[in-house]
Coordinates of C-alpha atoms and ligand atoms in Angstrom, one line a residue:
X1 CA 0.0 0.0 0.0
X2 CA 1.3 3.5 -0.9
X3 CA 1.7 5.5 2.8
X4 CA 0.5 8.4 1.0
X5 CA -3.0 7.0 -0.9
X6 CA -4.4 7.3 2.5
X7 CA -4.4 11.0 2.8
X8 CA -6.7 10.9 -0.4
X9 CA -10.1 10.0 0.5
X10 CA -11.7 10.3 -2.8
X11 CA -9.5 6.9 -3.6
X12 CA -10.8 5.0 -1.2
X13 CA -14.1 4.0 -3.4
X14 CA -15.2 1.4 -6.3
X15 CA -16.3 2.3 -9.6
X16 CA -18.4 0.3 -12.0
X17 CA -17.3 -2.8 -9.3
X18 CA -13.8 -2.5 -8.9
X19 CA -11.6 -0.3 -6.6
X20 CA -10.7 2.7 -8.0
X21 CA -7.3 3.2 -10.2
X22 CA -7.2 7.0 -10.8
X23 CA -4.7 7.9 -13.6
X24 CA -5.5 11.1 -15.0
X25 CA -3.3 13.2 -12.8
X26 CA -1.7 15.3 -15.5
X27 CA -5.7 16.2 -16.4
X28 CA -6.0 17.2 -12.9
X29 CA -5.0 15.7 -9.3
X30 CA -6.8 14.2 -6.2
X31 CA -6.8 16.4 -2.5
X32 CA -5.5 14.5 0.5
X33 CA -7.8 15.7 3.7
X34 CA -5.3 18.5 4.4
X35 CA -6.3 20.3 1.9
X36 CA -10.4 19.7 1.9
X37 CA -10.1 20.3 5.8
X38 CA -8.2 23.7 5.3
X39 CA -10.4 25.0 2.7
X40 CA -13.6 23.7 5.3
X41 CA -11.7 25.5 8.1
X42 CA -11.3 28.3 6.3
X43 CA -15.3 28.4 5.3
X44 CA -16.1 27.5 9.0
X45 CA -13.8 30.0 11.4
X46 CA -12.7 33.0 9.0
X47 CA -14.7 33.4 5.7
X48 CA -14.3 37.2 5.1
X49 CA -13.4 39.7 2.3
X50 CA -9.6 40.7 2.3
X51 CA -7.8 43.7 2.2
X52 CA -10.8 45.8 3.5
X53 CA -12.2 47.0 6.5
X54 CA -10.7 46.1 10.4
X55 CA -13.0 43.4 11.8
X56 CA -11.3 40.6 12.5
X57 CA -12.8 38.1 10.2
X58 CA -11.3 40.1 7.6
X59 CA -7.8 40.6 9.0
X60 CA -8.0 36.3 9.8
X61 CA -8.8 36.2 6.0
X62 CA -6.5 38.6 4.9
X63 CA -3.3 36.4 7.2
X64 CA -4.4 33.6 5.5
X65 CA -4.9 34.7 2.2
X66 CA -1.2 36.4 2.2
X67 CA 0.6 34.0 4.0
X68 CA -0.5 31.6 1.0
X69 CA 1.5 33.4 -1.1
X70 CA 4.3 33.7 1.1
X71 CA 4.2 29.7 1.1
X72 CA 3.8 30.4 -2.8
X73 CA 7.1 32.6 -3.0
X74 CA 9.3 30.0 -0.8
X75 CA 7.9 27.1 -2.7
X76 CA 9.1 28.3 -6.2
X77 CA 12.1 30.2 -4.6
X78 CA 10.9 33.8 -5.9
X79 CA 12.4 36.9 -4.0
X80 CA 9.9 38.5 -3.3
X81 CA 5.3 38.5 -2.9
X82 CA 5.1 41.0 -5.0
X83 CA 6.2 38.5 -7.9
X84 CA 3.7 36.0 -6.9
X85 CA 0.3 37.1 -8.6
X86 CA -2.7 34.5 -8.0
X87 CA -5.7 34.0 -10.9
X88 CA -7.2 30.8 -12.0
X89 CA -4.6 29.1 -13.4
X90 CA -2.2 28.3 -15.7
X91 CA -4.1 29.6 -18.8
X92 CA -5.0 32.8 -16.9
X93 CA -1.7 33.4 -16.6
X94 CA -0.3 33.0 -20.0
X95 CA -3.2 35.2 -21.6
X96 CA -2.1 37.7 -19.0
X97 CA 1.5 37.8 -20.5
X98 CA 0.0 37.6 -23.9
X99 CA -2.7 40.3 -23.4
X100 CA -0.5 43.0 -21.1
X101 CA 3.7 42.5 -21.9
X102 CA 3.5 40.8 -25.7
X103 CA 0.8 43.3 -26.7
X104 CA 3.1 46.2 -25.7
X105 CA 6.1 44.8 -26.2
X106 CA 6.2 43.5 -29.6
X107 CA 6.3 45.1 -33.2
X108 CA 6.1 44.2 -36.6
X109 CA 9.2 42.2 -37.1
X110 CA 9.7 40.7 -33.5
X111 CA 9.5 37.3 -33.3
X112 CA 7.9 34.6 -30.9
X113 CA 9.3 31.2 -30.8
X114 CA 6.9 28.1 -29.3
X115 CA 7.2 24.3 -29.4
X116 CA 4.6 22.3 -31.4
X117 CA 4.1 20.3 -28.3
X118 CA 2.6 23.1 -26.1
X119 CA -0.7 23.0 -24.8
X120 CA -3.2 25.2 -26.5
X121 CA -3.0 27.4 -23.5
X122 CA 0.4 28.6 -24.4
X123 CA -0.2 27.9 -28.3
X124 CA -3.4 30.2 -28.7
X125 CA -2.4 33.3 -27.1
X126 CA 0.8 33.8 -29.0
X127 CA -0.9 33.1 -32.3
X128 CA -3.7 36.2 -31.1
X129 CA -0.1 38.5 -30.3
X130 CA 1.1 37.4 -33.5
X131 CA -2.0 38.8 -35.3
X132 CA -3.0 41.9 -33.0
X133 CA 0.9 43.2 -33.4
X134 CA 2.1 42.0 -36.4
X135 CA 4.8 39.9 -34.7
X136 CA 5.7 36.7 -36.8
X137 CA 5.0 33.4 -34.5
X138 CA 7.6 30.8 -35.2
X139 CA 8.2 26.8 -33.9
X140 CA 11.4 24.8 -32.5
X141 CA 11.9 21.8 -34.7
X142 CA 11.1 18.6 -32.1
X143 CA 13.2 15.9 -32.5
X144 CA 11.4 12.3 -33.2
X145 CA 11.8 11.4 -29.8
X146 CA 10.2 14.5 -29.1
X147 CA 13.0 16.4 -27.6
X148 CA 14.9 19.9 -28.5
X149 CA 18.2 19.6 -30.0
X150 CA 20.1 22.0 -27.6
X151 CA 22.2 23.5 -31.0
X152 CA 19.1 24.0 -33.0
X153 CA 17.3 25.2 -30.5
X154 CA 20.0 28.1 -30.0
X155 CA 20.4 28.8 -33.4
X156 CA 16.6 29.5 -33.8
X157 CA 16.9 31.7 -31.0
X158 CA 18.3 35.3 -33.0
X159 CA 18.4 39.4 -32.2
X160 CA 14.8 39.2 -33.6
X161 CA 13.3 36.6 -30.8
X162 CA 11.6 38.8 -28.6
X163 CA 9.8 35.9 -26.5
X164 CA 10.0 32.0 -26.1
X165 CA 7.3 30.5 -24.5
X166 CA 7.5 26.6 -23.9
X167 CA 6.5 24.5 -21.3
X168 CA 8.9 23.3 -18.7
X169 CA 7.4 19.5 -18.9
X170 CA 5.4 18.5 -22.0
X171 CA 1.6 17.2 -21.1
X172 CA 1.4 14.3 -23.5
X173 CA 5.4 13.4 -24.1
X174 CA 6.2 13.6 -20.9
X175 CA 9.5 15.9 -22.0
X176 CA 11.5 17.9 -19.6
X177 CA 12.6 20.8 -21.9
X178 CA 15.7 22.8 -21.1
X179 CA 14.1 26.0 -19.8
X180 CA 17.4 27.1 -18.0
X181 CA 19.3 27.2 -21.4
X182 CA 16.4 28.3 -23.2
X183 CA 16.5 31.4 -20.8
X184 CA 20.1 32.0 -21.1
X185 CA 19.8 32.2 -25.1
X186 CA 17.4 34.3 -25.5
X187 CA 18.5 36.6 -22.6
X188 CA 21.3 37.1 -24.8
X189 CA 19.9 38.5 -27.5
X190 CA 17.6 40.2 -25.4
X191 CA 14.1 38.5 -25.0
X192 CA 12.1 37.0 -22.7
X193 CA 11.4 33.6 -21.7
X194 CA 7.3 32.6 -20.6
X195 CA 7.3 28.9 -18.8
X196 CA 4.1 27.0 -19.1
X197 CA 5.4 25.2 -15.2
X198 CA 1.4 23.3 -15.1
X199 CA 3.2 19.4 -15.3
X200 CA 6.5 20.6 -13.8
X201 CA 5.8 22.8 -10.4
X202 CA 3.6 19.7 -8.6
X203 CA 6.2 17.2 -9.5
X204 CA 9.3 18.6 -9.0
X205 CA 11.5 21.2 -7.5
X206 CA 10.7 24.4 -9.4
X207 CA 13.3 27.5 -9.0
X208 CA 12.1 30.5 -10.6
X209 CA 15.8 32.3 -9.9
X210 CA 17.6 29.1 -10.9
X211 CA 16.0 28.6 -14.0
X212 CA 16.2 32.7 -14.6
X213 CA 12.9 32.7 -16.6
X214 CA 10.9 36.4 -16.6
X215 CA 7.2 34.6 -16.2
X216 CA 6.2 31.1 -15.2
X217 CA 2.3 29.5 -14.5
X218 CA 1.1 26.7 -12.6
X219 CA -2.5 25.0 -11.7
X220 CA -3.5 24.9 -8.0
X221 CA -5.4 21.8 -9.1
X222 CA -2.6 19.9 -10.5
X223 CA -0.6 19.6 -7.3
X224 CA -3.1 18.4 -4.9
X225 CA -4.7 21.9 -4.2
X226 CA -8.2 23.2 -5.8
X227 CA -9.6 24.5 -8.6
X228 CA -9.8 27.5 -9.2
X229 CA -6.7 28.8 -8.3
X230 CA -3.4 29.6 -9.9
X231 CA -0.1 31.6 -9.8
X232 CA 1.6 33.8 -12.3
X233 CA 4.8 34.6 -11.2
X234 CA 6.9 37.6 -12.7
X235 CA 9.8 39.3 -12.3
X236 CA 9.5 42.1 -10.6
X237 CA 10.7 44.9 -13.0
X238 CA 8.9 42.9 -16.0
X239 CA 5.5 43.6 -13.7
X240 CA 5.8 46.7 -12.7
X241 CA 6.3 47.7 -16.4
X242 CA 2.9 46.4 -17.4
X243 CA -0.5 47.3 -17.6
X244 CA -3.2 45.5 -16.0
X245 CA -6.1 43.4 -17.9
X246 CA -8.6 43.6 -15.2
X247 CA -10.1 46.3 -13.9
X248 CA -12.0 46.9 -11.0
X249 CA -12.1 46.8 -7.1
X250 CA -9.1 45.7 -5.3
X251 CA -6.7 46.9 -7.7
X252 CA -7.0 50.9 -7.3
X253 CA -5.5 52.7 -5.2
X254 CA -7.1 56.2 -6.3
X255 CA -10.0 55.9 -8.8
X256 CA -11.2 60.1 -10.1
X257 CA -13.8 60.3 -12.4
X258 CA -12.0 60.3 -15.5
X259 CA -8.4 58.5 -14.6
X260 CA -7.8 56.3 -11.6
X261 CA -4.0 54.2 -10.4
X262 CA -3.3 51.4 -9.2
X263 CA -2.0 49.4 -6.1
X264 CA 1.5 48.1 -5.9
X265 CA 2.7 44.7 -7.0
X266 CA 1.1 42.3 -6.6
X267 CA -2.2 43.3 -6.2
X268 CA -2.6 45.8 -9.4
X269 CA -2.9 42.3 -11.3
X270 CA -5.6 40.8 -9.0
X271 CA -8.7 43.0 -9.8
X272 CA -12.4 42.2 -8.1
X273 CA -12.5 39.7 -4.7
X274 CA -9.8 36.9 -5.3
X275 CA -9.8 33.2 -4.9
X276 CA -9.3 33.9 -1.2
X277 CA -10.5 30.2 -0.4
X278 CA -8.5 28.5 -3.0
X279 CA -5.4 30.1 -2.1
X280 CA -5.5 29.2 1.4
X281 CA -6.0 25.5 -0.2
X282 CA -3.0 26.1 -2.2
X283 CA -1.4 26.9 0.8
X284 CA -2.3 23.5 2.8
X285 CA -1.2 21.6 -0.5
X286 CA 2.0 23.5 -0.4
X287 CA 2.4 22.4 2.9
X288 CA 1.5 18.7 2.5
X289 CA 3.9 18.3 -0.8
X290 CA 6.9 20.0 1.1
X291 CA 6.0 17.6 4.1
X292 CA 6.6 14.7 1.6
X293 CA 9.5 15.9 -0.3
X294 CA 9.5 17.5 -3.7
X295 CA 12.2 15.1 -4.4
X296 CA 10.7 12.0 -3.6
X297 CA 7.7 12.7 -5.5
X298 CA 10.1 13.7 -8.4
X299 CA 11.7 10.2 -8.2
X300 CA 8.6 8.2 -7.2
X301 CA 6.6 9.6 -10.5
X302 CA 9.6 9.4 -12.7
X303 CA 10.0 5.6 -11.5
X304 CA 6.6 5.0 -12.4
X305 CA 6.6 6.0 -15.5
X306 CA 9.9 3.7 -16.1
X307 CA 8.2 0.5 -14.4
X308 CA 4.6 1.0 -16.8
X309 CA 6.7 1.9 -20.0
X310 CA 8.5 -1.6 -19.2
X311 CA 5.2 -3.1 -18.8
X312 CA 3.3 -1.7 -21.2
X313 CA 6.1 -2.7 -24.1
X314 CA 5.5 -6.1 -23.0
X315 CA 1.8 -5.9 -24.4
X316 CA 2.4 -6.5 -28.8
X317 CA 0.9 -3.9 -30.7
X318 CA 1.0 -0.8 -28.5
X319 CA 2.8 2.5 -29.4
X320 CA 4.2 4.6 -26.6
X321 CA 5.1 8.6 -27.5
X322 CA 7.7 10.5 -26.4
X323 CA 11.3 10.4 -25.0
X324 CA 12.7 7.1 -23.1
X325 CA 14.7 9.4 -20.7
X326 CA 14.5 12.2 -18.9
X327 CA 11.2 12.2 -18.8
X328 CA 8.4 12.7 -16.3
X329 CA 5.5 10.5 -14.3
X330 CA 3.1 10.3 -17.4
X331 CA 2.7 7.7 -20.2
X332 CA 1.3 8.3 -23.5
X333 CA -0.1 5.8 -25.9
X334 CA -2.1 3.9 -28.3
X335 CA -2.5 -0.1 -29.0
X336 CA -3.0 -1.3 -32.1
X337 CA -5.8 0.2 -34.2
X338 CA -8.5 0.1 -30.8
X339 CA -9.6 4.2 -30.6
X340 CA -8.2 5.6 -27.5
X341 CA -11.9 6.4 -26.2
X342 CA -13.0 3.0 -26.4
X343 CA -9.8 1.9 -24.8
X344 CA -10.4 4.2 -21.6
X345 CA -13.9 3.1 -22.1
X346 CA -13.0 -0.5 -21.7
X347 CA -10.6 0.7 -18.5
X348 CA -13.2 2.9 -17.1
X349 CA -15.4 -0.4 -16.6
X350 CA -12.2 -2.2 -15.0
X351 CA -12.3 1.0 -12.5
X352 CA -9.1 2.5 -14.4
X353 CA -9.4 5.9 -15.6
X354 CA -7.1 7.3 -17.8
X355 CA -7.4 10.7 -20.6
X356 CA -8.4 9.5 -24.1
X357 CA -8.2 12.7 -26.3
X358 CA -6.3 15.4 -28.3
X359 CA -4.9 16.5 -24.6
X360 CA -5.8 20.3 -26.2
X361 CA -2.5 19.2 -28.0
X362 CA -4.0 19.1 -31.3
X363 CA -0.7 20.6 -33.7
X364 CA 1.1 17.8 -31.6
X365 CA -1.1 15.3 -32.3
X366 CA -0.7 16.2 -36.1
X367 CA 3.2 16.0 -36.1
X368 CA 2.9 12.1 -34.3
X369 CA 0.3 11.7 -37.0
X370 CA -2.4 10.6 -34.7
X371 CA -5.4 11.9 -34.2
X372 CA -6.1 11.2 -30.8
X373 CA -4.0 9.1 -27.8
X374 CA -4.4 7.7 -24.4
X375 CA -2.5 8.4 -21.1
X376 CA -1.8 7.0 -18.1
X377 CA -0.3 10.0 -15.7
X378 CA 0.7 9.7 -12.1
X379 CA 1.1 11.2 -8.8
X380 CA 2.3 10.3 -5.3
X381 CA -0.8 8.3 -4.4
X382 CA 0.0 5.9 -7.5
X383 CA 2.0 2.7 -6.7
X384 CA 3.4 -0.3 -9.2
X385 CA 0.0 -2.2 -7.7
X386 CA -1.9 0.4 -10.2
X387 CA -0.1 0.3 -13.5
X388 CA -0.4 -3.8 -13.3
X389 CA -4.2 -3.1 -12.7
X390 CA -4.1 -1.0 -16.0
X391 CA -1.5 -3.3 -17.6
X392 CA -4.2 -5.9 -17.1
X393 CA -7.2 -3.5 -18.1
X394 CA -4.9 -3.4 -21.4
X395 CA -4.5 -7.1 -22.1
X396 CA -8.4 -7.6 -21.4
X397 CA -9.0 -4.5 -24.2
X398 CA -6.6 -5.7 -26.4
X399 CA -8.7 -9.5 -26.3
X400 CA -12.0 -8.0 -26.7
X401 CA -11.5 -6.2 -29.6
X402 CA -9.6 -8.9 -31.0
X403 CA -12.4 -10.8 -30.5
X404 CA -14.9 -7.9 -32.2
X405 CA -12.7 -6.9 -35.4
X406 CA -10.8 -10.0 -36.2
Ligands
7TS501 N1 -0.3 23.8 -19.9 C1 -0.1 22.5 -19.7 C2 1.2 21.9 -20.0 C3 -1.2 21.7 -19.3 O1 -0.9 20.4 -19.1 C4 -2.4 22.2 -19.0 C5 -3.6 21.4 -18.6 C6 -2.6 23.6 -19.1 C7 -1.5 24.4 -19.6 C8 -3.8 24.3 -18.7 O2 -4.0 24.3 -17.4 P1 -5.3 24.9 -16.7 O3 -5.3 24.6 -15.3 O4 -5.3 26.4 -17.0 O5 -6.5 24.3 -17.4 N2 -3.5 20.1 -19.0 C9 -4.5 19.2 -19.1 C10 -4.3 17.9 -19.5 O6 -3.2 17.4 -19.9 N3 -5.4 17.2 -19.5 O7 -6.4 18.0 -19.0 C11 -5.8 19.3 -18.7

């Protein structure tokens, strides 16, 4: 038994008859009780607005609301709160970079360099700068294995690359992608570098002044914490140069009747009443994965991965995407000419879930020449028990539609 499955209570249940295997992490994760019973506490002994008034619901709310991002800052290493801006999430974020800095940063001429493999999160809104500014959008060349060559990757990287935007772990190859260098290239000819961090901050140590990258987003959701609830995290002179998106209450600090200003960093960025409760849930999650060890989990998942690549190769007939090393705790896949959907159909009855889907990675999907894939994705609560289960749920799916087609 996995010491940590415990702490999850949602996995402690059968479906369709047969004790749950949950294996769509990547899609989004499961909350031990630490988390459910800080968000509850929070609900039951301090619910308030924040930022306002003196009573001292509010100041208890406030505390807890900014000493979320305090865990926030330590977690990623930034240097400072005011660097650590909370939205929903990971696409929040980017659109924020896209909509404020690219917007008014880029020209005709300027160029933005992306992968194929990113998620249409951080695909999207640099095809919208490309056509609001005239900026000419531009791809890295993946390897078949679906890696960067370090030396191509440099050379694409010239005086007219204004921004490269990539995410630190892919979300269907499982890739880590060199963000560090990345950032050192294009800092020398004078760009920026955005990190899409949703599959790398809850599975892994992330540090934002290590890696020296200018903005990097994550999912509250995807590392045990709730929806709703995300970080952007700038640096500091990047933010204070920009404009806000939202306006509204909470981010003024003198409104007239035809011009208003705003509030410091980080606040100017978090317009109307935040995600006060899922922040304070971030917090606990924080709290719980630092209690296990960013490190373990890092091994653990990556070792997962390892064990149900092994075991999956074993099965004839199945296709598995992405790179054999350096690679994270998610598997992605198809078997023989069964349609993904009806394979996680077939595993959903075993009590197995897995994604079946594009992954909102449809140019990727194009360049592997698929139109859709399965994936198996893990998380601390996992164990070698569960990837036999789907092993198993594989061999059974692979029999019935033999049985059906041949
Ligand atoms: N970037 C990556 C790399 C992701 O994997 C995801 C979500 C996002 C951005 C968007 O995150 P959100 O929290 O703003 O929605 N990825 C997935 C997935 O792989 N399956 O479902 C969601």
């Amino acid at each position: 038994m996995n010491p940590y499955a415990k702490d999850f209570p949602i996995l402690d249940q059968q479906v369709n008859g047969n004790p749950l295997v949950y294996l769509d992490s990547a899609a989004t994760s499961q909350k031990p009780f630490q988390v459910i019973e800080a968000v509850e506490n929070y609900y039951k002994t301090m619910n308030s607005n924040v930022h306002r008034g003196v009573h001292t619901l509010g100041s208890r709310a406030t505390d807890a609301y900014e000493g979320a991002r305090e865990k926030v800052r330590r977690f990623i290493h930034a240097g400072s709160t005011r660097e650590i801006i909370f939205n929903r999430g990971t696409t929040t974020g980017l659109n924020l970079i896209a909509s404020s800095y690219a917007r008014d940063n880029l020209k005709e001429g300027d160029e933005i360099i992306i992968s194929p493999s990113e998620h249409h999160s951080n695909l999207i809104p640099w095809q919208q700068v490309a056509k609001k500014t005239g900026a000419t959008l531009k791809y890295f060349e993946l390897e078949p294995d679906g890696t960067l060559d370090h030396a191509k990757a440099k050379a694409a990287i010239t005086d007219r690359t204004k921004l490269v935007a990539i995410a630190h772990v892919s979300n269907v190859l499982g890739t880590v992608f060199p963000v560090k260098e990345l950032a050192s290239w294009v800092h020398a000819k004078g760009g920026v570098i955005v990190v899409d961090a949703a599959q790398s901050v809850p599975h892994m140590k992330v540090d934002v002044q290590d890696l020296d990258c200018d903005f990097l987003a994550f999912s509250g959701h995807k590392m045990a914490g709730p929806t709703g609830i995300g970080v952007l995290y700038g640096k500091e002179s990047l933010l204070n140069a920009m404009e806000p998106i939202e306006f509204g209450g909470e981010m003024i600090d003198t409104v007239e009747l035809y011009d208003s200003d705003w509030k410091e960093l980080p606040w100017k960025f978090e317009g109307g009443t935040p995600i006060i409760a899922g922040a304070v849930g971030l917090g606990a999650a924080i709290d719980y994965l630092e209690s296990v060890g960013m490190d373990t989990i890092d091994a653990h998942d990556r070792h997962l991965a390892r064990y149900a690549m092994e075991r999956m190769e074993e099965i004839e007939g199945i296709q598995i995407y992405g790179p054999r090393e350096n690679r994270t705790g998610l598997v992605t896949f198809n078997l023989d000419s069964v349609h993904p959907h009806d394979l996680a159909t077939v595993l959903d009855a075993e009590g197995i879930a897995v994604r079946a889907g594009h992954h909102c990675c449809q140019p990727l999907m194009r360049w592997l020449e698929v139109t859709a894939t399965a994936r198996a994705s893990f998380y601390l609560y996992n164990n070698e028990s569960d990837i036999d289960r789907l092993v198993a749920g594989l061999r059974k799916t692979k029999e019935y539609f033999g049985h059906v087609f041949g």
